[in-house]
Amino acid sequence: MLKLVRDFFIDCQTRAVRYSIWKSLENLEAQLSGEGDIDVVFDPQQRSEVSALLAEHAFILDANSSATVGKDVLVHRGFDRPSGGFISLHVHFNCRFGSKTHKECRYIYEQEMFRDFVPHEEIQRLCDGHFFTIRLLSVAMRETPDDPFIEEIACRYEEGIAARDGAILDERIPTYFDCTPAVLFQDVRARGVVALHDRQSIVAAAIDAGEARSDYARQAEATKRPRSLRSRLMKVLGRSRNKLNRPAQIVVAGVDGAGKTTVCWLLRKKFSAIGPAYVIYLGRREWSSVNHWVDRRRVGAGPLAWLMRQVWPLSSTAELLSRAGNGWARKWLLGAFVIYDRALYDVVMKFSGGYGPAGRVARTVVNFAAARHGDFHYMLEVPVEVAQSRKPAGKYTIPYLRDTQDRLSTLLPDRYVRLDSGASDADEIANQIVARYFEAAVTWPRRY
């Protein structure tokens, strides 16, 4: 079981928040390990307590998910730092099932669900009696073409189940299917799910007697969020949406050999699971054709070399600022996660040794831009001997790396969080950064 899952549900129990994990329990172990969604029903009278606990554990509402329906079925997503996996929590404030669009059917015995649970490790899941009943109702109403678990339910009932579970089925099956469990399960054994589909009208009438399906369907339609211009643009471009509606720019700084590039690409891979993600390089290893031409001709003597040396601080700075601008546009136009390999402050450090009036202009402009660049900022610190060992032999000297790291550490503002990339591997560093994003973004308003 993932740590985030265990911690959240244990806190629910500690604070007397009534809940029960209720859906697809045959796959419960996989769900608790981050494979698939976890459906949990809460007491609607404790909505505020549940919302506070979700925020405390950094679960963020995915309001635009097709599985978020009306006010009672809300998808939240979290991140488990130890495993590096994402968790999808379907929060029900009434036990609802049915069509994907409306979840219009309600099992009105929620209060019994909070009483009739089974301890599972350190958490609690719904007992088989209610679980089997809801599964039978779901298949009957959705006309699922095939559900092999239905025949297993019939077998378990006929072979003998716990007394409390049997009592629930003995009471609910006549209510919803207008027949005894023995008759229903004998028919299921003979004809499969068709036996449930043939009773759909009877089941629908019984559900409507508890709460009319049309009532919640109207609420679901009334609360449906219109598609934003950004989401339409993403669809045209064939890109995935940001499932959290909270795009961000993350800047990763550090000396050569600190592990910036590895961490940045790991962050891209992780964030891609919940939205569009890009890595933008703000270093001087790669240039456009224009700056490549200037760079080659600024070396040497002669009027042209002198002129190119005056141009170089401005032209190279303009290109790096354009890359940062590209990232800013991707964040706001596409709702993307943008990860920057290196900080704009590298430019300030590069031109701190002179370069005349052009160098002063470059430093001033970049200082202004860098102070406003990014939402999250990190400096990877590493023993210089480790940094040197990660690069080709002879490429960097220990004094050079030590001087660069000291200068960068002095130059970067306090908002740059220092992370020791010598003591932790790149995956753990990336997990720390993603976890910090969730902890901060849970308090943000939706960005689009």
Short mmCIF file of C-alpha atoms in Angstrom, two decimals:
data_model
loop_
_atom_site.label_atom_id
_atom_site.label_comp_id
_atom_site.label_asym_id
_atom_site.label_seq_id
_atom_site.Cartn_x
_atom_site.Cartn_y
_atom_site.Cartn_z
CA MET A 1 0.00 0.00 0.00
CA LEU A 2 1.33 3.44 -0.93
CA LYS A 3 2.31 5.67 1.97
CA LEU A 4 0.07 8.55 0.83
CA VAL A 5 -2.94 6.22 0.69
CA ARG A 6 -2.27 4.75 4.14
CA ASP A 7 -1.60 8.14 5.74
CA PHE A 8 -4.76 9.69 4.29
CA PHE A 9 -7.13 6.95 5.38
CA ILE A 10 -5.54 6.57 8.80
CA ASP A 11 -6.06 10.30 9.31
CA CYS A 12 -9.70 9.87 8.28
CA GLN A 13 -10.13 7.26 11.00
CA THR A 14 -8.21 9.29 13.58
CA ARG A 15 -10.46 12.29 12.98
CA ALA A 16 -13.67 10.23 12.92
CA VAL A 17 -14.35 10.92 9.26
CA ARG A 18 -16.75 8.21 8.07
CA TYR A 19 -15.73 6.49 4.84
CA SER A 20 -15.67 3.22 2.99
CA ILE A 21 -13.72 2.11 -0.09
CA TRP A 22 -16.48 0.54 -2.14
CA LYS A 23 -15.83 -0.11 -5.82
CA SER A 24 -14.01 -2.85 -7.77
CA LEU A 25 -12.80 -4.42 -4.54
CA GLU A 26 -11.58 -7.51 -6.39
CA ASN A 27 -8.73 -5.22 -7.53
CA LEU A 28 -8.20 -3.54 -4.16
CA GLU A 29 -4.53 -4.45 -3.71
CA ALA A 30 -3.64 -3.01 -7.10
CA GLN A 31 -5.64 0.16 -6.40
CA LEU A 32 -3.89 0.73 -3.09
CA SER A 33 -0.57 0.35 -4.92
CA GLY A 34 -1.45 3.13 -7.38
CA GLU A 35 -2.79 0.98 -10.23
CA GLY A 36 -6.24 2.25 -11.09
CA ASP A 37 -8.60 4.55 -9.25
CA ILE A 38 -9.68 4.30 -5.62
CA ASP A 39 -13.41 4.95 -5.16
CA VAL A 40 -14.33 6.00 -1.64
CA VAL A 41 -17.67 7.17 -0.28
CA PHE A 42 -17.82 9.78 2.51
CA ASP A 43 -20.64 11.07 4.65
CA PRO A 44 -21.96 14.21 2.88
CA GLN A 45 -22.44 15.83 6.30
CA GLN A 46 -18.64 15.78 6.66
CA ARG A 47 -17.88 17.41 3.32
CA SER A 48 -15.84 20.25 4.87
CA GLU A 49 -13.76 17.84 7.01
CA VAL A 50 -13.06 15.66 3.98
CA SER A 51 -12.05 18.66 1.85
CA ALA A 52 -9.66 19.82 4.58
CA LEU A 53 -8.05 16.37 4.82
CA LEU A 54 -7.66 16.12 1.05
CA ALA A 55 -5.89 19.48 0.99
CA GLU A 56 -3.72 18.54 3.96
CA HIS A 57 -2.50 15.47 2.08
CA ALA A 58 -2.03 17.50 -1.13
CA PHE A 59 -4.81 15.88 -3.18
CA ILE A 60 -5.79 18.31 -5.94
CA LEU A 61 -9.25 18.38 -7.55
CA ASP A 62 -9.39 17.43 -11.23
CA ALA A 63 -12.51 19.50 -11.95
CA ASN A 64 -12.41 18.91 -15.72
CA SER A 65 -12.20 15.13 -15.53
CA SER A 66 -15.11 13.33 -17.19
CA ALA A 67 -15.30 11.31 -13.96
CA THR A 68 -15.97 14.45 -11.89
CA VAL A 69 -19.77 14.62 -12.07
CA GLY A 70 -21.97 17.14 -10.28
CA LYS A 71 -21.27 17.83 -6.62
CA ASP A 72 -21.14 14.28 -5.32
CA VAL A 73 -18.47 12.62 -7.49
CA LEU A 74 -15.14 14.44 -7.47
CA VAL A 75 -11.80 13.23 -8.83
CA HIS A 76 -8.71 14.18 -6.80
CA ARG A 77 -5.12 13.42 -7.73
CA GLY A 78 -2.14 13.07 -5.42
CA PHE A 79 1.53 12.14 -5.58
CA ASP A 80 3.22 9.49 -3.44
CA ARG A 81 6.79 10.66 -2.97
CA PRO A 82 8.38 7.34 -1.82
CA SER A 83 7.16 5.43 -4.88
CA GLY A 84 7.11 8.33 -7.32
CA GLY A 85 3.58 7.33 -8.38
CA PHE A 86 0.39 9.31 -8.89
CA ILE A 87 -2.87 8.42 -7.14
CA SER A 88 -6.36 9.01 -8.45
CA LEU A 89 -8.98 9.23 -5.70
CA HIS A 90 -12.66 9.27 -6.70
CA VAL A 91 -14.44 11.00 -3.82
CA HIS A 92 -18.18 10.22 -3.53
CA PHE A 93 -20.35 12.19 -1.13
CA ASN A 94 -23.19 9.84 -1.98
CA CYS A 95 -22.73 6.36 -3.44
CA ARG A 96 -23.39 6.98 -7.12
CA PHE A 97 -22.99 4.85 -10.22
CA GLY A 98 -24.52 4.61 -13.69
CA SER A 99 -23.56 6.36 -16.92
CA LYS A 100 -20.14 7.97 -17.12
CA THR A 101 -21.78 11.29 -17.99
CA HIS A 102 -24.23 11.60 -15.11
CA LYS A 103 -23.67 8.90 -12.43
CA GLU A 104 -27.42 9.24 -12.03
CA CYS A 105 -28.08 6.13 -9.91
CA ARG A 106 -27.77 6.29 -6.15
CA TYR A 107 -27.48 3.47 -3.62
CA ILE A 108 -29.24 5.20 -0.76
CA TYR A 109 -27.83 3.07 2.08
CA GLU A 110 -24.62 5.05 2.57
CA GLN A 111 -24.96 5.24 6.34
CA GLU A 112 -24.96 1.44 6.46
CA MET A 113 -21.80 1.45 4.31
CA PHE A 114 -19.97 3.38 7.03
CA ARG A 115 -21.07 0.77 9.56
CA ASP A 116 -20.65 -2.39 7.47
CA PHE A 117 -16.96 -2.29 6.59
CA VAL A 118 -14.14 -4.83 6.71
CA PRO A 119 -10.70 -3.89 8.12
CA HIS A 120 -8.04 -4.21 5.45
CA GLU A 121 -4.51 -3.77 6.81
CA GLU A 122 -4.80 -0.33 8.46
CA ILE A 123 -7.79 0.95 6.48
CA GLN A 124 -11.39 -0.09 5.87
CA ARG A 125 -13.27 -1.31 2.82
CA LEU A 126 -16.92 -2.06 2.23
CA CYS A 127 -18.24 -5.46 3.30
CA ASP A 128 -19.14 -7.99 0.61
CA GLY A 129 -22.91 -7.73 1.14
CA HIS A 130 -23.11 -4.09 0.04
CA PHE A 131 -20.29 -4.49 -2.49
CA PHE A 132 -22.06 -7.39 -4.22
CA THR A 133 -25.38 -5.54 -4.21
CA ILE A 134 -23.95 -2.38 -5.79
CA ARG A 135 -22.06 -4.42 -8.39
CA LEU A 136 -25.26 -6.24 -9.41
CA LEU A 137 -27.10 -2.92 -9.68
CA SER A 138 -24.29 -1.31 -11.70
CA VAL A 139 -24.21 -4.12 -14.24
CA ALA A 140 -28.00 -4.18 -14.53
CA MET A 141 -28.23 -0.43 -15.17
CA ARG A 142 -25.24 -0.02 -17.44
CA GLU A 143 -25.93 -3.18 -19.45
CA THR A 144 -22.27 -4.14 -19.22
CA PRO A 145 -21.65 -6.64 -22.05
CA ASP A 146 -19.65 -8.93 -19.81
CA ASP A 147 -18.62 -8.99 -16.16
CA PRO A 148 -17.18 -12.34 -15.07
CA PHE A 149 -17.25 -11.22 -11.42
CA ILE A 150 -21.06 -11.43 -11.44
CA GLU A 151 -20.94 -15.21 -11.78
CA GLU A 152 -18.38 -15.32 -8.97
CA ILE A 153 -20.82 -13.43 -6.74
CA ALA A 154 -23.46 -16.06 -7.50
CA CYS A 155 -21.01 -18.86 -6.66
CA ARG A 156 -19.97 -17.25 -3.39
CA TYR A 157 -23.56 -16.77 -2.29
CA GLU A 158 -24.49 -20.35 -3.06
CA GLU A 159 -21.37 -21.71 -1.34
CA GLY A 160 -22.08 -19.64 1.77
CA ILE A 161 -20.93 -16.18 2.82
CA ALA A 162 -20.72 -14.37 6.16
CA ALA A 163 -24.04 -14.03 7.94
CA ARG A 164 -24.09 -10.22 7.80
CA ASP A 165 -23.30 -10.24 4.06
CA GLY A 166 -25.99 -12.81 3.41
CA ALA A 167 -28.52 -10.78 5.39
CA ILE A 168 -27.78 -7.67 3.28
CA LEU A 169 -28.27 -9.57 0.02
CA ASP A 170 -31.42 -11.25 1.35
CA GLU A 171 -32.87 -7.81 2.09
CA ARG A 172 -31.66 -5.79 -0.90
CA ILE A 173 -32.11 -8.20 -3.82
CA PRO A 174 -35.89 -8.46 -3.31
CA THR A 175 -36.00 -4.64 -2.98
CA TYR A 176 -34.16 -3.99 -6.24
CA PHE A 177 -34.76 -7.12 -8.36
CA ASP A 178 -38.19 -8.22 -7.06
CA CYS A 179 -37.04 -11.82 -6.53
CA THR A 180 -35.13 -13.84 -3.98
CA PRO A 181 -31.33 -14.12 -4.13
CA ALA A 182 -31.64 -17.83 -4.86
CA VAL A 183 -33.79 -17.17 -7.94
CA LEU A 184 -31.57 -14.33 -9.19
CA PHE A 185 -28.30 -16.20 -8.77
CA GLN A 186 -29.67 -19.37 -10.33
CA ASP A 187 -30.63 -17.27 -13.38
CA VAL A 188 -27.18 -15.59 -13.38
CA ARG A 189 -25.47 -19.00 -13.32
CA ALA A 190 -27.60 -20.08 -16.26
CA ARG A 191 -27.56 -16.94 -18.45
CA GLY A 192 -24.81 -14.66 -17.16
CA VAL A 193 -25.28 -10.88 -17.11
CA VAL A 194 -28.32 -11.13 -19.40
CA ALA A 195 -30.24 -12.20 -16.32
CA LEU A 196 -29.54 -8.75 -14.84
CA HIS A 197 -30.17 -6.83 -18.05
CA ASP A 198 -33.61 -8.41 -18.39
CA ARG A 199 -34.51 -6.94 -15.00
CA GLN A 200 -33.29 -3.42 -15.78
CA SER A 201 -36.72 -1.80 -15.75
CA ILE A 202 -37.49 -3.33 -12.33
CA VAL A 203 -34.13 -2.15 -10.95
CA ALA A 204 -34.57 1.34 -12.44
CA ALA A 205 -37.97 1.74 -10.80
CA ALA A 206 -36.56 0.67 -7.41
CA ILE A 207 -33.63 3.12 -7.72
CA ASP A 208 -35.97 5.95 -8.68
CA ALA A 209 -38.11 5.18 -5.64
CA GLY A 210 -35.10 5.98 -3.45
CA GLU A 211 -33.94 9.03 -5.43
CA ALA A 212 -35.02 9.90 -8.95
CA ARG A 213 -32.20 9.46 -11.44
CA SER A 214 -33.36 12.54 -13.32
CA ASP A 215 -32.69 14.76 -10.29
CA TYR A 216 -28.97 14.13 -10.21
CA ALA A 217 -28.73 14.05 -14.00
CA ARG A 218 -30.06 17.62 -14.03
CA GLN A 219 -27.55 18.65 -11.38
CA ALA A 220 -24.73 17.02 -13.34
CA GLU A 221 -25.72 18.96 -16.45
CA ALA A 222 -26.11 22.22 -14.52
CA THR A 223 -22.65 21.93 -12.95
CA LYS A 224 -20.85 20.70 -16.06
CA ARG A 225 -17.90 22.95 -16.82
CA PRO A 226 -17.77 24.47 -20.32
CA ARG A 227 -14.66 23.64 -22.29
CA SER A 228 -12.14 26.46 -22.13
CA LEU A 229 -10.38 27.98 -25.12
CA ARG A 230 -7.15 26.41 -23.90
CA SER A 231 -8.65 22.92 -23.71
CA ARG A 232 -10.00 23.30 -27.24
CA LEU A 233 -6.58 24.40 -28.43
CA MET A 234 -5.01 21.35 -26.80
CA LYS A 235 -7.48 19.08 -28.54
CA VAL A 236 -6.73 20.67 -31.92
CA LEU A 237 -3.01 20.18 -31.29
CA GLY A 238 -3.59 16.60 -30.16
CA ARG A 239 -2.05 17.25 -26.74
CA SER A 240 -3.19 15.93 -23.38
CA ARG A 241 -4.81 18.36 -20.96
CA ASN A 242 -3.36 19.41 -17.64
CA LYS A 243 -5.36 17.22 -15.25
CA LEU A 244 -4.82 19.61 -12.35
CA ASN A 245 -5.51 22.89 -14.18
CA ARG A 246 -2.44 24.32 -12.50
CA PRO A 247 0.49 24.70 -14.94
CA ALA A 248 3.90 25.61 -13.55
CA GLN A 249 7.46 26.54 -14.51
CA ILE A 250 10.27 24.80 -12.63
CA VAL A 251 13.85 26.08 -12.77
CA VAL A 252 16.72 23.71 -11.94
CA ALA A 253 20.18 25.29 -11.47
CA GLY A 254 23.57 23.91 -10.49
CA VAL A 255 27.13 23.39 -11.70
CA ASP A 256 28.05 20.99 -14.48
CA GLY A 257 27.90 17.49 -13.06
CA ALA A 258 25.25 18.31 -10.45
CA GLY A 259 22.69 16.20 -12.34
CA LYS A 260 20.47 18.99 -13.70
CA THR A 261 19.77 17.43 -17.09
CA THR A 262 18.97 13.99 -15.67
CA VAL A 263 16.63 15.49 -13.07
CA CYS A 264 14.94 17.70 -15.68
CA TRP A 265 14.16 14.79 -17.99
CA LEU A 266 12.91 12.72 -15.09
CA LEU A 267 10.61 15.60 -14.14
CA ARG A 268 9.33 15.75 -17.70
CA LYS A 269 8.56 12.03 -17.63
CA LYS A 270 6.76 12.27 -14.28
CA PHE A 271 4.72 15.38 -15.07
CA SER A 272 3.75 13.95 -18.47
CA ALA A 273 1.48 11.56 -16.57
CA ILE A 274 -0.76 14.47 -15.55
CA GLY A 275 -0.31 16.99 -18.35
CA PRO A 276 1.85 18.31 -21.20
CA ALA A 277 5.45 18.73 -20.04
CA TYR A 278 8.53 20.20 -21.71
CA VAL A 279 12.22 20.67 -20.93
CA ILE A 280 13.85 23.91 -22.11
CA TYR A 281 17.62 24.28 -22.05
CA LEU A 282 18.87 27.71 -20.94
CA GLY A 283 22.56 26.93 -21.34
CA ARG A 284 25.07 27.94 -23.98
CA ARG A 285 25.72 24.52 -25.50
CA GLU A 286 23.18 24.96 -28.28
CA TRP A 287 22.63 28.07 -30.40
CA SER A 288 20.44 29.12 -33.29
CA SER A 289 22.10 29.43 -36.68
CA VAL A 290 22.45 33.21 -36.24
CA ASN A 291 24.16 33.02 -32.87
CA HIS A 292 26.24 30.06 -34.01
CA TRP A 293 27.54 32.30 -36.81
CA VAL A 294 28.24 35.18 -34.35
CA ASP A 295 29.93 32.84 -31.87
CA ARG A 296 32.35 31.48 -34.45
CA ARG A 297 33.34 34.91 -35.75
CA ARG A 298 33.88 36.65 -32.41
CA VAL A 299 37.11 34.69 -31.84
CA GLY A 300 40.35 36.16 -33.12
CA ALA A 301 41.50 39.58 -34.31
CA GLY A 302 40.22 42.08 -36.80
CA PRO A 303 37.26 44.46 -37.06
CA LEU A 304 34.67 41.70 -37.63
CA ALA A 305 35.77 39.75 -34.54
CA TRP A 306 35.73 42.94 -32.46
CA LEU A 307 32.23 43.81 -33.71
CA MET A 308 30.91 40.30 -33.01
CA ARG A 309 32.30 40.46 -29.45
CA GLN A 310 30.23 43.62 -28.89
CA VAL A 311 27.15 41.96 -30.38
CA TRP A 312 27.55 38.61 -28.63
CA PRO A 313 26.32 39.54 -25.09
CA LEU A 314 23.14 41.02 -26.54
CA SER A 315 22.41 38.41 -29.22
CA SER A 316 23.07 35.42 -26.95
CA THR A 317 21.05 36.97 -24.14
CA ALA A 318 18.17 37.66 -26.53
CA GLU A 319 18.13 34.01 -27.57
CA LEU A 320 18.10 32.72 -23.99
CA LEU A 321 15.32 35.14 -23.10
CA SER A 322 13.36 33.97 -26.14
CA ARG A 323 13.68 30.37 -24.91
CA ALA A 324 12.35 31.45 -21.51
CA GLY A 325 9.54 33.29 -23.29
CA ASN A 326 8.75 30.14 -25.23
CA GLY A 327 8.36 28.30 -21.93
CA TRP A 328 6.15 31.05 -20.53
CA ALA A 329 3.90 30.79 -23.61
CA ARG A 330 3.66 26.99 -23.27
CA LYS A 331 2.61 27.37 -19.66
CA TRP A 332 -0.14 29.91 -20.29
CA LEU A 333 -1.34 28.88 -23.76
CA LEU A 334 -1.09 25.11 -23.37
CA GLY A 335 -1.36 24.77 -19.59
CA ALA A 336 1.97 22.93 -19.58
CA PHE A 337 4.57 22.02 -17.03
CA VAL A 338 7.81 23.64 -18.20
CA ILE A 339 11.12 22.53 -16.72
CA TYR A 340 14.19 24.71 -17.29
CA ASP A 341 17.62 23.11 -17.39
CA ARG A 342 19.70 25.97 -15.89
CA ALA A 343 18.62 29.36 -14.60
CA LEU A 344 18.75 32.73 -16.36
CA TYR A 345 21.14 33.77 -13.59
CA ASP A 346 23.79 31.77 -15.44
CA VAL A 347 23.85 34.63 -17.96
CA VAL A 348 24.43 37.17 -15.20
CA MET A 349 27.37 35.11 -13.97
CA LYS A 350 28.70 34.66 -17.51
CA PHE A 351 28.84 38.38 -18.19
CA SER A 352 29.92 39.48 -14.72
CA GLY A 353 33.53 39.77 -15.81
CA GLY A 354 33.12 42.72 -18.13
CA TYR A 355 32.12 42.62 -21.82
CA GLY A 356 31.76 46.40 -21.78
CA PRO A 357 28.48 48.27 -22.19
CA ALA A 358 26.83 45.29 -23.94
CA GLY A 359 27.67 43.06 -20.96
CA ARG A 360 26.18 45.59 -18.55
CA VAL A 361 22.98 45.78 -20.59
CA ALA A 362 22.78 41.97 -20.73
CA ARG A 363 23.24 41.67 -16.96
CA THR A 364 20.62 44.31 -16.22
CA VAL A 365 18.02 42.85 -18.55
CA VAL A 366 18.58 39.28 -17.42
CA ASN A 367 18.56 40.22 -13.73
CA PHE A 368 15.14 41.80 -14.26
CA ALA A 369 13.81 38.76 -16.16
CA ALA A 370 15.38 36.17 -13.85
CA ALA A 371 13.77 37.73 -10.78
CA ARG A 372 10.36 37.04 -12.38
CA HIS A 373 11.11 33.72 -14.01
CA GLY A 374 9.59 30.44 -12.81
CA ASP A 375 7.24 29.27 -10.07
CA PHE A 376 9.58 26.79 -8.38
CA HIS A 377 13.33 27.20 -8.09
CA TYR A 378 16.00 24.65 -7.14
CA MET A 379 19.77 24.57 -6.96
CA LEU A 380 21.38 21.15 -7.01
CA GLU A 381 24.39 21.17 -4.71
CA VAL A 382 26.97 18.43 -5.00
CA PRO A 383 30.53 17.75 -3.76
CA VAL A 384 32.74 19.02 -6.56
CA GLU A 385 34.64 15.72 -6.65
CA VAL A 386 31.36 13.94 -7.43
CA ALA A 387 30.48 16.50 -10.10
CA GLN A 388 33.88 16.03 -11.74
CA SER A 389 33.48 12.24 -11.73
CA ARG A 390 30.23 12.53 -13.66
CA LYS A 391 31.90 14.32 -16.58
CA PRO A 392 34.52 13.14 -19.11
CA ALA A 393 37.99 12.96 -17.63
CA GLY A 394 39.87 16.24 -17.81
CA LYS A 395 36.87 18.36 -18.86
CA TYR A 396 36.53 20.28 -15.57
CA THR A 397 39.02 20.95 -12.80
CA ILE A 398 38.13 20.84 -9.11
CA PRO A 399 39.02 24.55 -8.55
CA TYR A 400 36.84 25.59 -11.52
CA LEU A 401 33.83 23.61 -10.29
CA ARG A 402 34.27 24.82 -6.71
CA ASP A 403 34.51 28.46 -7.83
CA THR A 404 31.47 28.10 -10.11
CA GLN A 405 29.35 26.49 -7.41
CA ASP A 406 30.32 29.13 -4.85
CA ARG A 407 29.55 31.97 -7.25
CA LEU A 408 26.25 30.46 -8.29
CA SER A 409 25.25 29.82 -4.68
CA THR A 410 25.98 33.45 -3.83
CA LEU A 411 24.19 34.80 -6.89
CA LEU A 412 20.94 32.81 -6.63
CA PRO A 413 18.20 34.37 -4.45
CA ASP A 414 16.86 32.69 -1.33
CA ARG A 415 13.83 31.32 -3.20
CA TYR A 416 16.12 28.73 -4.78
CA VAL A 417 15.73 25.63 -2.62
CA ARG A 418 19.04 23.80 -2.14
CA LEU A 419 18.89 20.05 -2.79
CA ASP A 420 21.86 17.76 -2.21
CA SER A 421 22.21 15.77 -5.41
CA GLY A 422 25.30 14.05 -4.08
CA ALA A 423 23.43 12.36 -1.23
CA SER A 424 20.28 11.52 -3.24
CA ASP A 425 19.91 9.95 -6.66
CA ALA A 426 18.21 11.81 -9.50
CA ASP A 427 14.90 9.96 -9.10
CA GLU A 428 14.61 10.92 -5.43
CA ILE A 429 15.45 14.54 -6.27
CA ALA A 430 12.73 14.55 -8.96
CA ASN A 431 10.22 13.02 -6.53
CA GLN A 432 11.01 15.74 -3.98
CA ILE A 433 10.33 18.42 -6.59
CA VAL A 434 7.03 16.89 -7.75
CA ALA A 435 5.89 16.47 -4.12
CA ARG A 436 6.72 20.12 -3.40
CA TYR A 437 4.66 21.12 -6.44
CA PHE A 438 1.61 19.24 -5.11
CA GLU A 439 2.04 20.73 -1.64
CA ALA A 440 2.07 24.25 -3.08
CA ALA A 441 -0.41 23.87 -5.94
CA VAL A 442 -3.17 22.48 -3.71
CA THR A 443 -3.69 26.06 -2.42
CA TRP A 444 -3.66 27.66 -5.89
CA PRO A 445 -6.86 28.65 -7.65
CA ARG A 446 -7.49 26.79 -10.90
CA ARG A 447 -5.54 28.52 -13.63
CA TYR A 448 -8.03 27.88 -16.45
#
